[in-house]
Short mmCIF file of C-alpha atoms (C1' of nucleotides) in Angstrom, two decimals:
data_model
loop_
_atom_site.label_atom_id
_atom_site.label_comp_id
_atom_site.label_asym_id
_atom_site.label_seq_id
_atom_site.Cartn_x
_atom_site.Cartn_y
_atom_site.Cartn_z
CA UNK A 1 40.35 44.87 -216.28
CA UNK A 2 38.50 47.26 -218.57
CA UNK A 3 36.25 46.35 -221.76
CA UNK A 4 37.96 43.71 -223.78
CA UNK A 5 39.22 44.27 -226.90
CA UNK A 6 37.87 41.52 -228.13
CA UNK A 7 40.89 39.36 -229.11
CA UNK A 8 40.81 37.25 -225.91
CA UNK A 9 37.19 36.08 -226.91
CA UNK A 10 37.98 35.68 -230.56
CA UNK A 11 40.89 33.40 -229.28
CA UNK A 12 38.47 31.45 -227.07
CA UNK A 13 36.13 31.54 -230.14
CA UNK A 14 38.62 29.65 -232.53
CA UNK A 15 40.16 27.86 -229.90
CA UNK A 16 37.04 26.01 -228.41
CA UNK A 17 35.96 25.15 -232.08
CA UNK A 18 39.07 23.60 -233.33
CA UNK A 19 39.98 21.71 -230.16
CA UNK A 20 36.58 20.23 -230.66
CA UNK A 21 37.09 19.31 -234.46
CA UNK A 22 40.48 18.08 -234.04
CA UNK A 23 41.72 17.24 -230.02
CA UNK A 24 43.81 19.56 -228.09
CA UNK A 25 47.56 18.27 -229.30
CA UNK A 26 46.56 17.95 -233.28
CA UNK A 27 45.45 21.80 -232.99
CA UNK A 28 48.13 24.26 -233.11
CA UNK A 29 48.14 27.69 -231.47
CA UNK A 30 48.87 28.75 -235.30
CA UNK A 31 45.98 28.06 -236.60
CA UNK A 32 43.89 29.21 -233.70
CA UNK A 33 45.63 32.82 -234.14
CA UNK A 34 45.51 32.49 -237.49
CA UNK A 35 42.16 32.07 -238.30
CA UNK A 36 40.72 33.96 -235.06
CA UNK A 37 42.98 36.65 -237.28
CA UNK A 38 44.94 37.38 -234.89
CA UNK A 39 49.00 37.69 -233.63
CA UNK A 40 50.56 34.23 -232.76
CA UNK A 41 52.31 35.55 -229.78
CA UNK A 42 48.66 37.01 -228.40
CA UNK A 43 47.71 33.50 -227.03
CA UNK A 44 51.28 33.49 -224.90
CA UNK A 45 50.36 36.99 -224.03
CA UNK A 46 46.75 36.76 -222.86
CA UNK A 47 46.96 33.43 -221.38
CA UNK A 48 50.65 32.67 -220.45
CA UNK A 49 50.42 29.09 -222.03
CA UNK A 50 48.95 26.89 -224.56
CA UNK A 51 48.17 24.68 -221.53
CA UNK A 52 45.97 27.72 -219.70
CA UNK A 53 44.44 28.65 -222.92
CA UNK A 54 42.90 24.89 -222.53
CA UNK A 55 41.80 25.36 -218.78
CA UNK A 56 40.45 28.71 -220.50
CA UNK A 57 38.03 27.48 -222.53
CA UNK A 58 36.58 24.66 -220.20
CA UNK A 59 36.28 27.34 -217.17
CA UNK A 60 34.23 29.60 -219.94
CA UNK A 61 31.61 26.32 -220.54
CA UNK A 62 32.26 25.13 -217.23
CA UNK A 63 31.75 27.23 -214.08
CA UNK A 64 28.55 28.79 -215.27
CA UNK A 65 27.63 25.41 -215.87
CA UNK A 66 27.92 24.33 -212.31
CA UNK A 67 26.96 27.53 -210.56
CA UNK A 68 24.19 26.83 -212.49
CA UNK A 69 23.69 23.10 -211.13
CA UNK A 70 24.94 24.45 -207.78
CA UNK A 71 22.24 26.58 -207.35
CA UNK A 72 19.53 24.23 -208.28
CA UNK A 73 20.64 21.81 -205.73
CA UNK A 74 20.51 24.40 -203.31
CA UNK A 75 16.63 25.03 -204.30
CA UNK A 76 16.06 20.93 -204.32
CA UNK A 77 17.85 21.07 -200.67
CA UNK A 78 15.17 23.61 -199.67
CA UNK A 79 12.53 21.46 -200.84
CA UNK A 80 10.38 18.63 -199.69
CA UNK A 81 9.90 17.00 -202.49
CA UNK A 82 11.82 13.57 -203.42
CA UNK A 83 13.35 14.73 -206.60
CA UNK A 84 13.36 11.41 -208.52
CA UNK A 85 15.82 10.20 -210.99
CA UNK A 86 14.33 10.92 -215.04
CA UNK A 87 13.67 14.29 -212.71
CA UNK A 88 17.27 15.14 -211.76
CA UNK A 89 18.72 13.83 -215.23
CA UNK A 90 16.26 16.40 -216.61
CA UNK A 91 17.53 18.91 -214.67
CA UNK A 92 21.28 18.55 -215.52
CA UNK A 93 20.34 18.18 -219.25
CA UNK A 94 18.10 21.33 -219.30
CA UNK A 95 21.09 23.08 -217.31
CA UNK A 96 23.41 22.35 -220.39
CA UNK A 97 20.99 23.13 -222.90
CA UNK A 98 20.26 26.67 -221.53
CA UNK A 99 23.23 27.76 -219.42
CA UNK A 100 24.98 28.66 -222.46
CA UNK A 101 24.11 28.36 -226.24
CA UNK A 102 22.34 30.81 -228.07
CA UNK A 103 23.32 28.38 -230.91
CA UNK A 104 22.04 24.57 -230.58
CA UNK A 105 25.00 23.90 -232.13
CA UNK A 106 27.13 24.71 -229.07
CA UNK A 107 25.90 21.96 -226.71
CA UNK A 108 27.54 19.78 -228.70
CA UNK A 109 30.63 21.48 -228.91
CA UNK A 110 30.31 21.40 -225.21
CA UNK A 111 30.36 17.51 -225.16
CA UNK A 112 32.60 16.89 -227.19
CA UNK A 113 35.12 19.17 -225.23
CA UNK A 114 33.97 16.72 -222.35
CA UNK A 115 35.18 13.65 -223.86
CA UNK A 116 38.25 14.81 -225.00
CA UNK A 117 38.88 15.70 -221.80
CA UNK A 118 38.55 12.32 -220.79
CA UNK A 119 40.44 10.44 -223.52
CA UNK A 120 42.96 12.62 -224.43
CA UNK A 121 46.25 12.30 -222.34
CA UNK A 122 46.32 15.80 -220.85
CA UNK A 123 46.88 15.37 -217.61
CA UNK A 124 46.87 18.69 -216.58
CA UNK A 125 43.47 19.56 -217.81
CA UNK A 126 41.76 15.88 -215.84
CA UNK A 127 44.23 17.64 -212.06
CA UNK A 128 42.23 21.13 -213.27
CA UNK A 129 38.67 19.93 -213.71
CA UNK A 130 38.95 17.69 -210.51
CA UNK A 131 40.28 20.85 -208.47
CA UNK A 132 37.91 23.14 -210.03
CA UNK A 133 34.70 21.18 -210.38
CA UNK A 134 34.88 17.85 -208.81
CA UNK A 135 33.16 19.46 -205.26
CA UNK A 136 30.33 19.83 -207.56
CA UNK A 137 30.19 16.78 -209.08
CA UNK A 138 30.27 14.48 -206.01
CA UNK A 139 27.51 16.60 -204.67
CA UNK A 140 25.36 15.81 -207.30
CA UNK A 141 26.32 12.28 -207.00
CA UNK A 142 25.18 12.36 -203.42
CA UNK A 143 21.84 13.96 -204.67
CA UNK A 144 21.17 10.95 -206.82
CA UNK A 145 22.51 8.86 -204.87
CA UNK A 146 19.05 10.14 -202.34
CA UNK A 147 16.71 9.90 -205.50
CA UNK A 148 17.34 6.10 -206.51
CA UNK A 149 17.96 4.49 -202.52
CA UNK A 150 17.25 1.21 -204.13
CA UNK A 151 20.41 1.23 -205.80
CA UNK A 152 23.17 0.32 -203.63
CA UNK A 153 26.05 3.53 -204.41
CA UNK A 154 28.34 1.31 -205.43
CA UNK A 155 26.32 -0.14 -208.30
CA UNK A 156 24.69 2.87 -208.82
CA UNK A 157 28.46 4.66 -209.20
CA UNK A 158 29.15 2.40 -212.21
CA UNK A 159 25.90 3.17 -213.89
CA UNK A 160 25.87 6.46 -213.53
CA UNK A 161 29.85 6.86 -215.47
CA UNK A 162 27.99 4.00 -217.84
CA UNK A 163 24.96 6.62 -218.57
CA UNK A 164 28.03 9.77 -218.61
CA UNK A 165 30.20 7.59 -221.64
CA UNK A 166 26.10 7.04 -223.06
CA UNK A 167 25.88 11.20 -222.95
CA UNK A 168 29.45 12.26 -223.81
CA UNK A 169 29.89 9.92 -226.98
CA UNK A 170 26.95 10.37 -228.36
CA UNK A 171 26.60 13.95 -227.94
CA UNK A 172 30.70 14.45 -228.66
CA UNK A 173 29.70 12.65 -232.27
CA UNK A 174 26.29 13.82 -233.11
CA UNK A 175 26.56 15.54 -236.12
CA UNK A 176 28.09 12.28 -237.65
CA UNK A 177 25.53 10.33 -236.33
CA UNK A 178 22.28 12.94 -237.06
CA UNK A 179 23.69 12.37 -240.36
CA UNK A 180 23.79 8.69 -240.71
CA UNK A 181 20.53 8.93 -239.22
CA UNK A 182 19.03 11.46 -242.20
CA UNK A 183 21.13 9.38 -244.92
CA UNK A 184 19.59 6.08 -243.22
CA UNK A 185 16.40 7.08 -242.07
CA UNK A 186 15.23 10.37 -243.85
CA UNK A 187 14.67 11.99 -241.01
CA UNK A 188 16.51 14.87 -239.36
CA UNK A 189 16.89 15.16 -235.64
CA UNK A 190 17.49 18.25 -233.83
CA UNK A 191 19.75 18.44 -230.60
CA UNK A 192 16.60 18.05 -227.79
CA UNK A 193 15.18 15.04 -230.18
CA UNK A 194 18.72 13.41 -229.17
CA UNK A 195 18.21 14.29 -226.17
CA UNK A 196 14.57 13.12 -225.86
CA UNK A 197 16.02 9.72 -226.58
CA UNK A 198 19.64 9.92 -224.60
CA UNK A 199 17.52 10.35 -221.21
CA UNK A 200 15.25 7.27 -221.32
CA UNK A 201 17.96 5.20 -222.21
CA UNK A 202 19.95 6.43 -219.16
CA UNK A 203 16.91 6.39 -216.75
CA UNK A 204 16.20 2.80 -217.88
CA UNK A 205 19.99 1.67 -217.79
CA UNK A 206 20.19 2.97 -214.18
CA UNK A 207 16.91 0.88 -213.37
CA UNK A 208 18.05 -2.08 -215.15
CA UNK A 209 20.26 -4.54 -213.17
CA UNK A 210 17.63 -5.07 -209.97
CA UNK A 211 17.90 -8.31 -211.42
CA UNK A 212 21.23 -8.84 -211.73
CA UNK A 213 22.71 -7.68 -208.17
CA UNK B 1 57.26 -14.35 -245.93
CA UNK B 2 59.91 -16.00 -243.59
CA UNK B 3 59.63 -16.44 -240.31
CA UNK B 4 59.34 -12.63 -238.00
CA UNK B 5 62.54 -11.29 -236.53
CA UNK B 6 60.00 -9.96 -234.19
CA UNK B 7 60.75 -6.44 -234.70
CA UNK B 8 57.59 -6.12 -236.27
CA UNK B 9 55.76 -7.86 -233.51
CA UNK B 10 57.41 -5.85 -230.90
CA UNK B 11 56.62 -2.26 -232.30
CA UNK B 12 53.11 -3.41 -232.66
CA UNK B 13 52.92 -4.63 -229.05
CA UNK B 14 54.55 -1.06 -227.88
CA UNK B 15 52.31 1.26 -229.76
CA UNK B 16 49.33 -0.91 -229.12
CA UNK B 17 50.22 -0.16 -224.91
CA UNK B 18 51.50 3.91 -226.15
CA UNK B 19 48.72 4.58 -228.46
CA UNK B 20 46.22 3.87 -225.71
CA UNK B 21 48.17 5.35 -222.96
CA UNK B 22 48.68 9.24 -224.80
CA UNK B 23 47.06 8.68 -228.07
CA UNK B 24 48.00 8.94 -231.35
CA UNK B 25 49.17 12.17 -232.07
CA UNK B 26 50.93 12.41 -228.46
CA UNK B 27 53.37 9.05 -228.86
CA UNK B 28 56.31 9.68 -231.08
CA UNK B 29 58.07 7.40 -233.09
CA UNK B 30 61.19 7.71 -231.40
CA UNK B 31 59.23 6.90 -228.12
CA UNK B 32 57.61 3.63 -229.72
CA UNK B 33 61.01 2.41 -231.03
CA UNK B 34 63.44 3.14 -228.12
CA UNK B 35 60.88 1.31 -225.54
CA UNK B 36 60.69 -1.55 -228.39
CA UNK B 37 64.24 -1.63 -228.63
CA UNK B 38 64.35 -1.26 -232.24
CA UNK B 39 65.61 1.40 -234.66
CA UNK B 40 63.60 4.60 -235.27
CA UNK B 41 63.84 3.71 -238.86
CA UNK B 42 61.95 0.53 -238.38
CA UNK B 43 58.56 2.07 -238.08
CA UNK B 44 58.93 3.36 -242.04
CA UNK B 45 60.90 0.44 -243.13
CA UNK B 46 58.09 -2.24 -242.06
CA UNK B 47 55.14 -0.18 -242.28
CA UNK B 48 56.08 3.22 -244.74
CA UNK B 49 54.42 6.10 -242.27
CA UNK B 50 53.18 6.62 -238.50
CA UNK B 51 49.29 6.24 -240.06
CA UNK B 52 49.98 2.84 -241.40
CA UNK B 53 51.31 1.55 -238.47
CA UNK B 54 48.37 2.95 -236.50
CA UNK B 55 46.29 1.29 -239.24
CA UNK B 56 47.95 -1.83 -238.35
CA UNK B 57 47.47 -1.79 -234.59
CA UNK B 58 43.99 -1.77 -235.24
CA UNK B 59 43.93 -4.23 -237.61
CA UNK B 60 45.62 -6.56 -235.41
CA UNK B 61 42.73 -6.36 -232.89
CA UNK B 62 39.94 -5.89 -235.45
CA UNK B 63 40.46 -8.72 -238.01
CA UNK B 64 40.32 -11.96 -235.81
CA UNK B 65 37.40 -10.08 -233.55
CA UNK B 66 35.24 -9.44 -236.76
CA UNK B 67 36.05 -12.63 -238.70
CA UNK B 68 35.06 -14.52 -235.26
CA UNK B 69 31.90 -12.59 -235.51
CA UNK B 70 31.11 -13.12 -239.10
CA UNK B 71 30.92 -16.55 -238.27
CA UNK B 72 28.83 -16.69 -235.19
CA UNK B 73 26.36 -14.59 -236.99
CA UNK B 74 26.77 -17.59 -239.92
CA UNK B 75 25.74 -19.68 -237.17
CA UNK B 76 23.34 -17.87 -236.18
CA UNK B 77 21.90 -17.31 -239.60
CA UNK B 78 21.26 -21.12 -239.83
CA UNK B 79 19.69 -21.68 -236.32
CA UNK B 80 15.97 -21.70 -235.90
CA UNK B 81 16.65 -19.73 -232.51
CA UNK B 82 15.44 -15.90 -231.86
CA UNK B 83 18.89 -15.18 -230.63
CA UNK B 84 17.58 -12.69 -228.13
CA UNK B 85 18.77 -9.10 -227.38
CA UNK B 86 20.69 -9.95 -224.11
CA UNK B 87 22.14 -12.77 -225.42
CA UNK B 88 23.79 -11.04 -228.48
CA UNK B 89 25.28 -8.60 -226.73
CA UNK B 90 26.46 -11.29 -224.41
CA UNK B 91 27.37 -12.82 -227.49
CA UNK B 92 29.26 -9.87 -228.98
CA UNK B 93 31.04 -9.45 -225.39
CA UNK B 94 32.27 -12.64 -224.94
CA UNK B 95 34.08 -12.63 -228.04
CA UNK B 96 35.63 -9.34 -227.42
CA UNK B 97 36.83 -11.05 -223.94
CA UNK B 98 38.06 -14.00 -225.92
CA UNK B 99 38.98 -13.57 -229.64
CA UNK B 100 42.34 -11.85 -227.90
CA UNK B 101 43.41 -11.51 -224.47
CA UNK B 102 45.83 -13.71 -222.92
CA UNK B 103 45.92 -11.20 -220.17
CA UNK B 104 42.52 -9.31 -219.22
CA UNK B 105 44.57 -5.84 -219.41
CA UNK B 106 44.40 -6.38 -222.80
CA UNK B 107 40.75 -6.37 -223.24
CA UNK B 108 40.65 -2.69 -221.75
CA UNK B 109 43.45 -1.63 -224.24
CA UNK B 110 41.41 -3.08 -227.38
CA UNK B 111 38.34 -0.66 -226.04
CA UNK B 112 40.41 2.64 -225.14
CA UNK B 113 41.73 2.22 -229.13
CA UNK B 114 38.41 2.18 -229.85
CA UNK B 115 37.54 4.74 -227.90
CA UNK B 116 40.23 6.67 -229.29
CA UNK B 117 39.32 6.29 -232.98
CA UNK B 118 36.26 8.06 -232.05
CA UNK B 119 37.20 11.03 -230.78
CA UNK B 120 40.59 11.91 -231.91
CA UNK B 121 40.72 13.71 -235.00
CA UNK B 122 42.85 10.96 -237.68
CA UNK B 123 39.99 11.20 -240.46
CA UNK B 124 42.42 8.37 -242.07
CA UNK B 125 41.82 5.83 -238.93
CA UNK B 126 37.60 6.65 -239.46
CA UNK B 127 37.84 5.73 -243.12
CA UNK B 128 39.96 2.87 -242.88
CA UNK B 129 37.69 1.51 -240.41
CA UNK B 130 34.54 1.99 -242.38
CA UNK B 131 35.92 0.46 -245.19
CA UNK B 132 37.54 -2.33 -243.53
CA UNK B 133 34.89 -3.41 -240.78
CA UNK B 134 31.79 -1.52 -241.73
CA UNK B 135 29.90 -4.68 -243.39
CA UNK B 136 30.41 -6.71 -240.12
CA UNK B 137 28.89 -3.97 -237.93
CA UNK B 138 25.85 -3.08 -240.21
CA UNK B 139 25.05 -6.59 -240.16
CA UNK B 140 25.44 -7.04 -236.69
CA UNK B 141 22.85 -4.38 -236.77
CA UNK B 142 20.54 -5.87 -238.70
CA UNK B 143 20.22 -9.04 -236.42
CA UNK B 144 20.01 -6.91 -233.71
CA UNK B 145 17.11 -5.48 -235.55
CA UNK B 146 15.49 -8.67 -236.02
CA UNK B 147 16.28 -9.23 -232.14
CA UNK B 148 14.33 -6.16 -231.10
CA UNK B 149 11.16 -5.89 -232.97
CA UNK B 150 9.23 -4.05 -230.94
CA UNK B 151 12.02 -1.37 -231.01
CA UNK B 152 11.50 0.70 -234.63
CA UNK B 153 14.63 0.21 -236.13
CA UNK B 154 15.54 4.05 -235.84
CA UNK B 155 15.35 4.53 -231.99
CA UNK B 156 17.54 0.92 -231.89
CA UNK B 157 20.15 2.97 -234.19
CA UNK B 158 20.21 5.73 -232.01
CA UNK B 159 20.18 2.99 -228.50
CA UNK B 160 22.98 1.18 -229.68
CA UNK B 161 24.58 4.07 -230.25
CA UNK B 162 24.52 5.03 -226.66
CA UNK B 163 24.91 1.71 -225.77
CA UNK B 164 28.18 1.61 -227.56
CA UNK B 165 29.10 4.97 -226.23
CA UNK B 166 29.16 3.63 -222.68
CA UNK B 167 30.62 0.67 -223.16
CA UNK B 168 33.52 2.66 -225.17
CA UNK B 169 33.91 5.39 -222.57
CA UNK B 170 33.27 3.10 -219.31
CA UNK B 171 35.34 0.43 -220.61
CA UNK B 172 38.69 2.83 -221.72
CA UNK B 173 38.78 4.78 -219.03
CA UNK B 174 37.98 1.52 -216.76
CA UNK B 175 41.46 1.87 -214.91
CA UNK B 176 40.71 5.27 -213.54
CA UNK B 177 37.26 4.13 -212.70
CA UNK B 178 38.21 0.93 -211.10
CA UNK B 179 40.46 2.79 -209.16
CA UNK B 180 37.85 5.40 -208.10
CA UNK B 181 35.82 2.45 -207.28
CA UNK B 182 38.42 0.73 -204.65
CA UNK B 183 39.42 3.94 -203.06
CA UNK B 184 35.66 5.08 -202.52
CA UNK B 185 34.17 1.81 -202.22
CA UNK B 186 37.18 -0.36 -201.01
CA UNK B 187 35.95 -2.99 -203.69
CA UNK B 188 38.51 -3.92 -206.38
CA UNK B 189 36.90 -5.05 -209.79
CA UNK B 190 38.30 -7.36 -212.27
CA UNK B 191 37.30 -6.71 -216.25
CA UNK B 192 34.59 -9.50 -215.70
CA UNK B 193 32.72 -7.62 -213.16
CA UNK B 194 32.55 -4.58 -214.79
CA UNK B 195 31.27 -6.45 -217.74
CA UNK B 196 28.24 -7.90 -215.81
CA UNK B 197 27.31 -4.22 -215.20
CA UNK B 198 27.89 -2.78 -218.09
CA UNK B 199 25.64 -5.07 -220.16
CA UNK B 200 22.36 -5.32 -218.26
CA UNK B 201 22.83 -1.12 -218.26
CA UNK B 202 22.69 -1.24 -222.15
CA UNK B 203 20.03 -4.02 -222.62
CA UNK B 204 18.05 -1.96 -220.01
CA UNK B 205 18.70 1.20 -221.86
CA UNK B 206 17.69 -0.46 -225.42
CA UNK B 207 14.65 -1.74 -223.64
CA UNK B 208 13.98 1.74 -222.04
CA UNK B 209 12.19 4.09 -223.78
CA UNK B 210 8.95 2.01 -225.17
CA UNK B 211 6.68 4.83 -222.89
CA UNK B 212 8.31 7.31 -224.79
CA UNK B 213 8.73 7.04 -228.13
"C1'" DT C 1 83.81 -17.08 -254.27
"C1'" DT C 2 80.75 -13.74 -256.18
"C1'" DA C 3 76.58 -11.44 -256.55
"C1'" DC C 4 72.45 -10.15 -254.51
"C1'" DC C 5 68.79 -8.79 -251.52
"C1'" DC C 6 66.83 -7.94 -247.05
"C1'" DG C 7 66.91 -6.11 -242.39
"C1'" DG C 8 69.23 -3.01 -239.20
"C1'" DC C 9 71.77 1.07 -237.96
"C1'" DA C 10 73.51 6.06 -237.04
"C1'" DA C 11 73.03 10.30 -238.91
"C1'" DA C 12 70.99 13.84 -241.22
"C1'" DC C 13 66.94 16.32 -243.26
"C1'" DA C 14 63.11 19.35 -243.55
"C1'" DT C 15 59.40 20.93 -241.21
"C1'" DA C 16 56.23 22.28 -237.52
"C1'" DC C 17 55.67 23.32 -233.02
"C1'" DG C 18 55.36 26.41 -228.41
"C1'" DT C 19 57.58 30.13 -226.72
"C1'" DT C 20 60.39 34.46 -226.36
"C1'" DT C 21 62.06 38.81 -227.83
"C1'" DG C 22 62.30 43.77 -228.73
"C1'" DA C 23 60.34 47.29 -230.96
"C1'" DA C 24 56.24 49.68 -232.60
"C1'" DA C 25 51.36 51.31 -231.88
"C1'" DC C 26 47.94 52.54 -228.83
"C1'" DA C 27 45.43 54.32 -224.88
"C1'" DT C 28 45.16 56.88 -220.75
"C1'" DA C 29 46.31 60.08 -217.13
"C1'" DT C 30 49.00 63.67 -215.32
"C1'" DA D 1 52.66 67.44 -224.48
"C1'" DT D 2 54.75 64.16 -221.90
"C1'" DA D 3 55.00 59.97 -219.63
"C1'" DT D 4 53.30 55.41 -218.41
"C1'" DG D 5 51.39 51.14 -218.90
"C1'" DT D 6 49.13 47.94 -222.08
"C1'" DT D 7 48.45 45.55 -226.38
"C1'" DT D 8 50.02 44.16 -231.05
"C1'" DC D 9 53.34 42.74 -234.30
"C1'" DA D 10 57.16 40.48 -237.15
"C1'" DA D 11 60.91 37.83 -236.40
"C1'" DA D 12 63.60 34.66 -234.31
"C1'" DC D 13 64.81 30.78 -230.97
"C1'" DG D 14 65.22 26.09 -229.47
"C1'" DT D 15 63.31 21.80 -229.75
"C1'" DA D 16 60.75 17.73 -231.30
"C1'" DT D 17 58.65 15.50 -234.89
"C1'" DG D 18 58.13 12.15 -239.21
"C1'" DT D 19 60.80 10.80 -242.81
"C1'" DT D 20 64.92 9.82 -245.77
"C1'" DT D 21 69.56 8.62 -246.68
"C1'" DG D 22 73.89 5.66 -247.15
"C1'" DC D 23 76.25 2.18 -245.25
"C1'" DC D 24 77.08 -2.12 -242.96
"C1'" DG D 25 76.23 -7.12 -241.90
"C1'" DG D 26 74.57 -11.69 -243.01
"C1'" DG D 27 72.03 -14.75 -245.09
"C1'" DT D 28 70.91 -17.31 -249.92
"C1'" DA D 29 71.62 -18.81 -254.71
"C1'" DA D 30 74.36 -19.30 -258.75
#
DNA sequence: TTACCCGGCAAACATACGTTTGAAACATAT
DNA sequence: ATATGTTTCAAACGTATGTTTGCCGGGTAA
């Protein structure tokens, strides 16, 4: 309980970087410890598991994350005003962008911890972030759910996990794409110039299929 | 050159349904081979190493579907048509649905691999991919450029990109979400359906953000 | 028949992994 | 100073992995 020594963090350090380079089974708790310069048998110790040490380093993006996002629906409850959709997507995305990272380069870290979480097996972590976070979630579904009324929920539950793939793989696989884009292009994008582009193209897909129905 | 004993064939069908089910790193050899009903030494007889064979899952999907769009882009080369943005991704779709697929489950498998090349680490899967199918996607790109030419091609890059990113993500993880979707909605999807909503999402997205820019 | 090559098989090989152990080093409080 | 609880460390354990090895069977051609 007192001041850490700092080798749980350094751990968590190492760990949420190479889980995001290389997936959760293809990084071993060797070369976590090792690099984090550290002793192998301090992950067991600290965190009882490889498994935990996982769960460890999503709860450490994660729940201020949502108490984050909590909170701000509590203020939009409060409210009178009709939030609106580009609004709320704003909202989320500025939450992510400023909850943590005093480095850009950590949002991205952040998604890309997201989609492996959905694509890698790991069924343990996808029962964990359901128990621990899917309240949240749901809530905020319900939220936009209010802001677009025109969409029937159903319709409007498919777009939204269309516009969350849009968000994760982009985001999980930025820095190869900002660099296609430079080699390609010339031109060199910063995280909230992805960004600037990821949320119009959500908004819009959202809005699109009136037509279709 | 003779005829298959079909040991080849059925490892390839059983790490084409394991590979998408854990991933790469997570299915062993021993589990491919002993739910194939072959020999563990099989695998490095007929292919020489695990990454070959996962080479050759992927080329069993991705050579018909890219030759069979090669040659509707001939076609479409010679036409006096505009093809039309909605229509080529139609295009692209309905080949994806077709080229393979004797059963529709198999359509979701083809896009969880792909989703799975993306994010799990195997740098040799990336590579081999570039090499193999890059030409057919950047010219898919360019027509799509020539489709969209009031997008500048730079924010299309980026749009197709999350375009592709949500059909990837929505479409692999489609079992969980179709059974999200009957549970909560007490609708049950077929591959079809969620097709129809995943593709006016991404030709609204594409279409999106001409206010911004 | 004989010789030959290809596909299949059980067994072994070397390595890498997550985890456990027991002792040493450290800090803190009595 | 002594005792107590916590953290670190090197070493080992058991297991699972990808790969390799010889050997056997059955076709085919001379």
């Amino acid at each position: 309980m007192a001041a850490q020594t700092g080798t749980v963090q350094r751990i968590l350090d190492t760990a949420e970087v190479l889980f995001a380079e290389k997936g959760f089974a293809e990084t071993s708790l060797r070369a976590i410890t090792s690099k984090a310069g550290v002793n192998l048998a301090a992950v067991n110790y600290h965190f009882g598991s490889k498994e935990a040490l996982i769960q460890a380093v999503f709860e450490r993006f994660l729940t201020p994350f949502c108490t984050a996002l909590d909170a701000r629906m509590d203020e939009l409850a409060e409210a009178d005003e009709a939030p609106g959709l580009d609004r709320l997507l704003a909202l989320v995305s500025g939450l992510a962008l400023t909850s943590q990272a005093k480095e850009t380069h950590r949002i991205a870290l952040f998604f890309r911890l997201c989609g492996l979480a959905y694509t890698q097996a790991q069924g343990h972590l996808r029962r964990y972030l359901r128990e621990q976070y899917g309240a949240v979630f749901k809530r905020f579904l319900r939220v936009l759910n209010a802001a677009a009324p025109d969409v029937p929920p159903m319709e409007l539950f498919w777009r939204i996990h269309f516009g969350l793939g849009a968000a994760v793989f982009a985001l999980s696989s930025m820095d190869s794409l900002r660099a296609i884009c430079k080699s390609d292009f010339g031109v060199e994008l910063g995280v909230a110039d992805v960004n600037q582009r990821l949320l119009p193209f959500i908004v819009g897909g959202i809005r699109s299929g009136d037509a279709a129905s």
